[in-house]
Amino acid sequence: MLSKKTKYALHALTYLGKHREEKTVLIHDIAEEHGISHKFLENILLELKKAGMLGSKKGKGGGYYLIKDPKEIPLSKVIRLLDGPIALLPCVSLNYYEPCSECKDEATCGINKVMIQVRDETLKILENKTLEDILKT
Amino acid sequence: MLSKKTKYALHALTYLGKHREEKTVLIHDIAEEHGISHKFLENILLELKKAGMLGSKKGKGGGYYLIKDPKEIPLSKVIRLLDGPIALLPCVSLNYYEPCSECKDEATCGINKVMIQVRDETLKILENKTLEDILKT
DNA sequence: ATAAAGTCTATAAAAAAGATAGGGTTTATA
DNA sequence: TATAAACCCTATCTTTTTTATAGACTTTAT
């Protein structure tokens, strides 16, 4: 399951996507709309900004705005950023690889082999579903 | 990512699958093979047994054994048992449904709609990969 | 100047995961 | 029939992760 961080990020991105004609959107408005903590959301938006999905304007009259086309924001990117690996095991993660301690030999481990296949197929899904898909429904 | 519980369960099932000619296998042997806690594994094997994947024999000379054909044990079943939902959000879980508090109206929520699609496609993968796939590699 | 709004870092609280403990029950076998 | 081996069951403790909060700082419009 996705963490609340990722879930909130998706809601925030959706909100920003729906308000693209406005110059900026306040954290406060997004938080209120979904009944989530302003301060918690603040950290999340900051991460999305650092990852290049959002822009911001400081000071009075400031706020956040999308700086990417929604179809350029795949779910895989949001999930990886806030939740970490998409792979089911560390030993098959492309972005967060770590060996599995209980596995004697990765090269001959059947679990490893199958999880690589699962990862590749899962990635196909999550790289193809984008913010645009969320916005257009 | 899978929890250690699920990971250990997969290792145990694999071990049992590889020792099907033997009548029973000791918890101890599985735990030692993978360097994991005997007592922790004990609880996991018990759950797998209650779920109908394993049989056991008590008393001296006892142990565990597979009571299903490996191709009848899909990853989805193991994951759901030890880790819970496969869906990315509670509001789209088939087996563990719960509404999302930050979502005003599920019926019109784009995130919900997309996550249903992701769930269905993920399920196709995890229902089709079975213990047999792990054993045969 | 002032107030509004994002930036940043640290810490606290809550929940979940991982691990351990120990007594109970069953069964083969000497 | 006593004993040791092995699974059964439940409770509790520890650690890690997640979620949430706090507060000081910086920037900017008016």
Tab-separated table of C-alpha atoms (C1' of nucleotides) in Angstrom:
chain	number	residue	atom	x	y	z
A	1	MET	CA	0.000	0.000	0.000
A	2	LEU	CA	1.066	3.562	-0.624
A	3	SER	CA	2.093	5.652	2.360
A	4	LYS	CA	0.047	8.702	3.256
A	5	LYS	CA	2.880	10.808	1.964
A	6	THR	CA	2.467	9.407	-1.530
A	7	LYS	CA	-1.293	9.521	-1.306
A	8	TYR	CA	-1.233	13.168	-0.250
A	9	ALA	CA	1.283	13.917	-2.993
A	10	LEU	CA	-1.096	12.476	-5.575
A	11	HIS	CA	-3.966	14.532	-4.206
A	12	ALA	CA	-1.825	17.652	-4.246
A	13	LEU	CA	-0.655	17.031	-7.805
A	14	THR	CA	-4.234	16.406	-8.862
A	15	TYR	CA	-5.364	19.621	-7.211
A	16	LEU	CA	-2.566	21.584	-8.882
A	17	GLY	CA	-3.378	19.948	-12.178
A	18	LYS	CA	-6.978	21.054	-11.896
A	19	HIS	CA	-5.975	24.620	-11.095
A	20	ARG	CA	-3.437	25.157	-13.811
A	21	GLU	CA	-5.055	28.331	-15.073
A	22	GLU	CA	-4.302	29.993	-11.720
A	23	LYS	CA	-0.783	31.294	-11.259
A	24	THR	CA	-0.261	29.716	-7.852
A	25	VAL	CA	-2.097	27.611	-5.316
A	26	LEU	CA	-1.684	27.817	-1.553
A	27	ILE	CA	-0.594	24.812	0.512
A	28	HIS	CA	-3.392	25.818	2.800
A	29	ASP	CA	-6.050	25.408	0.136
A	30	ILE	CA	-4.894	21.908	-0.806
A	31	ALA	CA	-4.661	20.852	2.828
A	32	GLU	CA	-8.105	22.174	3.590
A	33	GLU	CA	-9.686	20.618	0.517
A	34	HIS	CA	-8.559	17.165	1.613
A	35	GLY	CA	-8.601	17.652	5.376
A	36	ILE	CA	-4.915	16.914	5.807
A	37	SER	CA	-2.228	18.534	7.944
A	38	HIS	CA	-0.851	21.765	6.501
A	39	LYS	CA	2.633	21.202	7.889
A	40	PHE	CA	2.870	17.612	6.754
A	41	LEU	CA	1.790	18.581	3.262
A	42	GLU	CA	4.342	21.374	3.292
A	43	ASN	CA	7.186	18.871	3.480
A	44	ILE	CA	5.692	16.798	0.722
A	45	LEU	CA	5.307	19.723	-1.654
A	46	LEU	CA	8.877	20.689	-0.967
A	47	GLU	CA	10.025	17.244	-2.015
A	48	LEU	CA	7.947	17.388	-5.169
A	49	LYS	CA	9.516	20.733	-5.922
A	50	LYS	CA	13.058	19.464	-5.393
A	51	ALA	CA	12.237	16.589	-7.709
A	52	GLY	CA	11.365	19.067	-10.414
A	53	MET	CA	7.637	18.502	-10.614
A	54	LEU	CA	6.519	21.734	-9.004
A	55	GLY	CA	7.576	25.341	-9.007
A	56	SER	CA	6.915	27.825	-6.243
A	57	LYS	CA	6.762	31.513	-5.585
A	58	LYS	CA	7.722	32.810	-2.183
A	59	GLY	CA	6.283	35.710	-0.258
A	60	LYS	CA	2.861	37.257	-0.223
A	61	GLY	CA	0.762	36.104	-3.139
A	62	GLY	CA	3.025	33.108	-3.607
A	63	GLY	CA	2.254	29.422	-3.753
A	64	TYR	CA	2.885	26.308	-5.815
A	65	TYR	CA	2.234	25.415	-9.430
A	66	LEU	CA	2.845	22.494	-11.769
A	67	ILE	CA	5.858	22.930	-14.011
A	68	LYS	CA	5.404	19.709	-15.946
A	69	ASP	CA	2.856	18.461	-18.350
A	70	PRO	CA	0.702	15.985	-16.393
A	71	LYS	CA	1.491	13.255	-18.903
A	72	GLU	CA	5.175	13.662	-18.014
A	73	ILE	CA	4.502	12.712	-14.400
A	74	PRO	CA	4.238	8.934	-14.159
A	75	LEU	CA	3.041	7.263	-10.973
A	76	SER	CA	6.385	5.473	-10.794
A	77	LYS	CA	8.155	8.775	-10.265
A	78	VAL	CA	5.890	9.939	-7.457
A	79	ILE	CA	5.961	6.587	-5.698
A	80	ARG	CA	9.733	6.250	-5.910
A	81	LEU	CA	10.206	9.738	-4.570
A	82	LEU	CA	7.965	9.457	-1.513
A	83	ASP	CA	7.817	5.719	-0.841
A	84	GLY	CA	11.024	4.372	-2.279
A	85	PRO	CA	11.443	1.167	-4.248
A	86	ILE	CA	8.772	-0.212	-6.540
A	87	ALA	CA	10.418	-3.627	-6.609
A	88	LEU	CA	9.102	-6.124	-4.078
A	89	LEU	CA	12.572	-7.039	-2.843
A	90	PRO	CA	15.681	-4.926	-2.267
A	91	CYS	CA	17.749	-7.409	-4.284
A	92	VAL	CA	15.816	-6.600	-7.466
A	93	SER	CA	15.428	-2.856	-7.017
A	94	LEU	CA	16.816	-0.748	-9.843
A	95	ASN	CA	17.014	2.433	-7.783
A	96	TYR	CA	17.502	1.207	-4.236
A	97	TYR	CA	19.411	-2.050	-4.612
A	98	GLU	CA	20.552	-3.936	-1.528
A	99	PRO	CA	21.366	-7.628	-1.133
A	100	CYS	CA	18.955	-9.828	0.830
A	101	SER	CA	20.636	-11.229	3.907
A	102	GLU	CA	18.688	-14.487	3.961
A	103	CYS	CA	19.621	-15.290	0.383
A	104	LYS	CA	22.768	-17.359	-0.040
A	105	ASP	CA	23.348	-16.756	-3.723
A	106	GLU	CA	21.440	-14.224	-5.753
A	107	ALA	CA	22.563	-15.737	-9.037
A	108	THR	CA	20.771	-19.016	-8.366
A	109	CYS	CA	17.847	-17.715	-6.294
A	110	GLY	CA	14.502	-18.477	-7.898
A	111	ILE	CA	12.751	-15.849	-5.836
A	112	ASN	CA	15.124	-13.241	-7.177
A	113	LYS	CA	14.497	-14.320	-10.770
A	114	VAL	CA	10.735	-14.219	-10.450
A	115	MET	CA	10.784	-10.885	-8.655
A	116	ILE	CA	12.787	-9.351	-11.484
A	117	GLN	CA	9.991	-10.355	-13.834
A	118	VAL	CA	7.347	-8.985	-11.475
A	119	ARG	CA	9.283	-5.746	-11.171
A	120	ASP	CA	9.560	-5.297	-14.922
A	121	GLU	CA	5.887	-5.906	-15.474
A	122	THR	CA	4.868	-3.659	-12.595
A	123	LEU	CA	7.088	-0.922	-13.919
A	124	LYS	CA	5.378	-1.109	-17.296
A	125	ILE	CA	2.143	-0.243	-15.560
A	126	LEU	CA	3.389	2.467	-13.249
A	127	GLU	CA	5.492	4.198	-15.880
A	128	ASN	CA	2.556	4.375	-18.234
A	129	LYS	CA	-0.054	5.667	-15.850
A	130	THR	CA	0.469	9.368	-15.348
A	131	LEU	CA	-1.078	12.345	-13.644
A	132	GLU	CA	-2.895	12.940	-16.906
A	133	ASP	CA	-4.787	9.674	-16.460
A	134	ILE	CA	-5.885	10.791	-13.021
A	135	LEU	CA	-6.971	14.207	-14.283
A	136	LYS	CA	-8.946	13.009	-17.255
A	137	THR	CA	-11.295	10.699	-15.376
B	1	MET	CA	8.399	-3.844	-0.659
B	2	LEU	CA	7.509	-7.167	0.838
B	3	SER	CA	7.802	-7.543	4.591
B	4	LYS	CA	10.312	-9.965	6.021
B	5	LYS	CA	7.393	-12.181	6.923
B	6	THR	CA	6.417	-12.603	3.293
B	7	LYS	CA	10.015	-12.945	2.208
B	8	TYR	CA	10.629	-15.658	4.767
B	9	ALA	CA	7.404	-17.367	3.756
B	10	LEU	CA	8.578	-17.493	0.154
B	11	HIS	CA	11.909	-18.946	1.202
B	12	ALA	CA	10.177	-21.533	3.356
B	13	LEU	CA	7.795	-22.514	0.583
B	14	THR	CA	10.688	-22.778	-1.819
B	15	TYR	CA	12.595	-24.966	0.610
B	16	LEU	CA	9.592	-27.189	1.138
B	17	GLY	CA	9.042	-27.362	-2.599
B	18	LYS	CA	12.591	-28.525	-3.116
B	19	HIS	CA	12.245	-31.223	-0.464
B	20	ARG	CA	8.967	-32.713	-1.544
B	21	GLU	CA	10.329	-36.236	-1.673
B	22	GLU	CA	10.940	-36.098	2.082
B	23	LYS	CA	7.920	-36.713	4.300
B	24	THR	CA	8.487	-33.711	6.532
B	25	VAL	CA	10.925	-30.847	6.970
B	26	LEU	CA	11.881	-29.258	10.288
B	27	ILE	CA	11.336	-25.556	10.983
B	28	HIS	CA	14.819	-25.653	12.324
B	29	ASP	CA	16.322	-26.743	9.012
B	30	ILE	CA	14.617	-23.994	7.061
B	31	ALA	CA	15.576	-21.362	9.620
B	32	GLU	CA	19.173	-22.482	9.632
B	33	GLU	CA	19.444	-22.662	5.858
B	34	HIS	CA	18.480	-19.012	5.564
B	35	GLY	CA	19.871	-17.709	8.833
B	36	ILE	CA	16.530	-16.523	10.150
B	37	SER	CA	14.915	-16.733	13.579
B	38	HIS	CA	13.406	-20.122	14.367
B	39	LYS	CA	10.594	-18.662	16.464
B	40	PHE	CA	9.679	-15.991	13.965
B	41	LEU	CA	9.545	-18.561	11.193
B	42	GLU	CA	7.412	-20.809	13.376
B	43	ASN	CA	4.623	-18.231	13.410
B	44	ILE	CA	4.856	-17.795	9.671
B	45	LEU	CA	4.646	-21.519	8.939
B	46	LEU	CA	1.641	-21.731	11.202
B	47	GLU	CA	-0.088	-19.054	9.171
B	48	LEU	CA	0.736	-20.816	5.939
B	49	LYS	CA	-0.692	-23.976	7.408
B	50	LYS	CA	-3.905	-22.289	8.512
B	51	ALA	CA	-4.216	-20.897	5.004
B	52	GLY	CA	-4.149	-24.412	3.631
B	53	MET	CA	-0.803	-24.340	1.892
B	54	LEU	CA	1.085	-26.558	4.295
B	55	GLY	CA	0.406	-29.652	6.321
B	56	SER	CA	2.203	-30.653	9.470
B	57	LYS	CA	2.878	-33.605	11.645
B	58	LYS	CA	3.271	-33.122	15.365
B	59	GLY	CA	5.542	-34.931	17.761
B	60	LYS	CA	8.869	-36.603	17.317
B	61	GLY	CA	9.710	-37.115	13.672
B	62	GLY	CA	7.208	-34.451	12.712
B	63	GLY	CA	7.565	-31.353	10.602
B	64	TYR	CA	5.990	-29.481	7.717
B	65	TYR	CA	5.237	-30.405	4.142
B	66	LEU	CA	3.602	-28.838	1.092
B	67	ILE	CA	0.042	-29.968	0.547
B	68	LYS	CA	-0.511	-28.067	-2.681
B	69	ASP	CA	0.904	-28.312	-6.105
B	70	PRO	CA	3.391	-25.422	-6.402
B	71	LYS	CA	1.518	-24.092	-9.424
B	72	GLU	CA	-1.557	-23.715	-7.209
B	73	ILE	CA	0.262	-21.270	-4.942
B	74	PRO	CA	0.254	-17.842	-6.586
B	75	LEU	CA	2.363	-15.012	-5.183
B	76	SER	CA	-0.844	-13.046	-4.678
B	77	LYS	CA	-2.028	-15.553	-2.105
B	78	VAL	CA	1.184	-15.505	-0.084
B	79	ILE	CA	1.442	-11.729	-0.170
B	80	ARG	CA	-2.171	-11.166	0.835
B	81	LEU	CA	-1.825	-13.586	3.706
B	82	LEU	CA	1.304	-12.141	5.268
B	83	ASP	CA	1.360	-8.546	4.042
B	84	GLY	CA	-2.252	-7.706	3.399
B	85	PRO	CA	-3.640	-5.778	0.450
B	86	ILE	CA	-2.083	-5.849	-2.993
B	87	ALA	CA	-3.947	-2.715	-4.040
B	88	LEU	CA	-2.049	0.536	-3.587
B	89	LEU	CA	-4.935	2.223	-1.781
B	90	PRO	CA	-7.441	0.904	0.759
B	91	CYS	CA	-10.297	2.355	-1.289
B	92	VAL	CA	-9.545	-0.004	-4.189
B	93	SER	CA	-8.695	-3.138	-2.240
B	94	LEU	CA	-10.803	-6.175	-3.082
B	95	ASN	CA	-9.959	-8.011	0.124
B	96	TYR	CA	-9.262	-5.245	2.605
B	97	TYR	CA	-11.471	-2.376	1.491
B	98	GLU	CA	-11.608	0.824	3.537
B	99	PRO	CA	-12.579	4.313	2.449
B	100	CYS	CA	-9.840	6.951	2.192
B	101	SER	CA	-10.465	9.763	4.630
B	102	GLU	CA	-8.913	12.471	2.489
B	103	CYS	CA	-11.099	11.606	-0.474
B	104	LYS	CA	-14.365	13.534	-0.660
B	105	ASP	CA	-16.147	11.351	-3.193
B	106	GLU	CA	-14.849	8.008	-4.335
B	107	ALA	CA	-17.191	7.921	-7.304
B	108	THR	CA	-15.587	10.956	-8.910
B	109	CYS	CA	-12.026	10.526	-7.651
B	110	GLY	CA	-9.546	10.171	-10.496
B	111	ILE	CA	-6.939	8.637	-8.227
B	112	ASN	CA	-9.399	5.928	-7.274
B	113	LYS	CA	-10.168	5.159	-10.920
B	114	VAL	CA	-6.548	4.883	-11.938
B	115	MET	CA	-5.670	2.788	-8.913
B	116	ILE	CA	-8.385	0.304	-9.804
B	117	GLN	CA	-6.711	-0.149	-13.163
B	118	VAL	CA	-3.286	-0.512	-11.546
B	119	ARG	CA	-4.708	-3.054	-9.132
B	120	ASP	CA	-6.242	-5.152	-11.873
B	121	GLU	CA	-3.075	-5.215	-13.909
B	122	THR	CA	-0.907	-5.951	-10.882
B	123	LEU	CA	-3.188	-8.774	-9.925
B	124	LYS	CA	-2.816	-10.328	-13.361
B	125	ILE	CA	0.890	-10.576	-12.698
B	126	LEU	CA	0.794	-11.800	-9.114
B	127	GLU	CA	-1.933	-14.341	-9.726
B	128	ASN	CA	-0.023	-15.845	-12.612
B	129	LYS	CA	3.367	-16.126	-10.984
B	130	THR	CA	3.387	-19.128	-8.686
B	131	LEU	CA	5.703	-21.100	-6.476
B	132	GLU	CA	6.301	-23.292	-9.504
B	133	ASP	CA	7.925	-20.367	-11.303
B	134	ILE	CA	10.254	-19.881	-8.380
B	135	LEU	CA	11.132	-23.556	-8.221
B	136	LYS	CA	11.811	-24.063	-11.884
B	137	THR	CA	14.450	-21.365	-12.250
C	1	DA	C1'	7.115	48.237	7.825
C	2	DT	C1'	4.198	44.534	7.757
C	3	DA	C1'	1.936	40.482	6.804
C	4	DA	C1'	1.749	36.586	3.936
C	5	DA	C1'	3.801	32.707	2.159
C	6	DG	C1'	7.338	29.307	1.199
C	7	DT	C1'	12.056	26.987	3.337
C	8	DC	C1'	14.382	24.213	6.463
C	9	DT	C1'	15.612	21.289	10.363
C	10	DA	C1'	14.631	19.046	14.489
C	11	DT	C1'	11.878	16.436	17.410
C	12	DA	C1'	7.809	14.023	19.264
C	13	DA	C1'	4.080	10.684	18.942
C	14	DA	C1'	1.926	6.762	17.054
C	15	DA	C1'	1.797	2.671	14.526
C	16	DA	C1'	3.714	-1.283	12.459
C	17	DA	C1'	7.156	-4.729	11.978
C	18	DG	C1'	10.318	-7.794	13.818
C	19	DA	C1'	11.751	-10.696	17.356
C	20	DT	C1'	11.577	-13.343	21.631
C	21	DA	C1'	9.711	-16.085	25.456
C	22	DG	C1'	7.635	-19.793	27.483
C	23	DG	C1'	4.258	-23.070	28.474
C	24	DG	C1'	1.050	-26.521	26.065
C	25	DT	C1'	0.088	-30.555	23.218
C	26	DT	C1'	1.120	-34.451	20.409
C	27	DT	C1'	3.689	-38.521	19.053
C	28	DA	C1'	7.582	-41.947	18.098
C	29	DT	C1'	10.246	-44.947	20.351
C	30	DA	C1'	13.058	-47.150	23.809
D	1	DT	C1'	4.910	-45.669	30.042
D	2	DA	C1'	8.545	-42.193	30.382
D	3	DT	C1'	11.010	-39.236	27.590
D	4	DA	C1'	12.484	-36.300	24.163
D	5	DA	C1'	11.357	-34.207	19.923
D	6	DA	C1'	8.544	-31.305	17.431
D	7	DC	C1'	4.663	-28.479	16.352
D	8	DC	C1'	0.874	-25.112	18.638
D	9	DC	C1'	-0.473	-20.907	20.699
D	10	DT	C1'	-0.488	-16.433	22.929
D	11	DA	C1'	1.635	-12.698	25.037
D	12	DT	C1'	4.998	-9.274	25.326
D	13	DC	C1'	9.039	-6.622	24.253
D	14	DT	C1'	12.044	-3.983	21.057
D	15	DT	C1'	13.093	-1.612	17.033
D	16	DT	C1'	12.017	0.776	13.023
D	17	DT	C1'	9.148	3.449	10.212
D	18	DT	C1'	5.585	6.545	9.513
D	19	DT	C1'	2.997	10.410	10.651
D	20	DA	C1'	2.639	14.721	12.687
D	21	DT	C1'	4.127	18.999	14.955
D	22	DA	C1'	6.998	23.012	16.182
D	23	DG	C1'	9.402	26.921	15.428
D	24	DA	C1'	12.722	29.888	13.513
D	25	DC	C1'	14.162	31.793	8.926
D	26	DT	C1'	13.722	33.951	4.276
D	27	DT	C1'	11.385	36.162	0.602
D	28	DT	C1'	8.106	39.340	-1.459
D	29	DA	C1'	3.799	42.261	-2.433
D	30	DT	C1'	1.685	46.114	-0.863
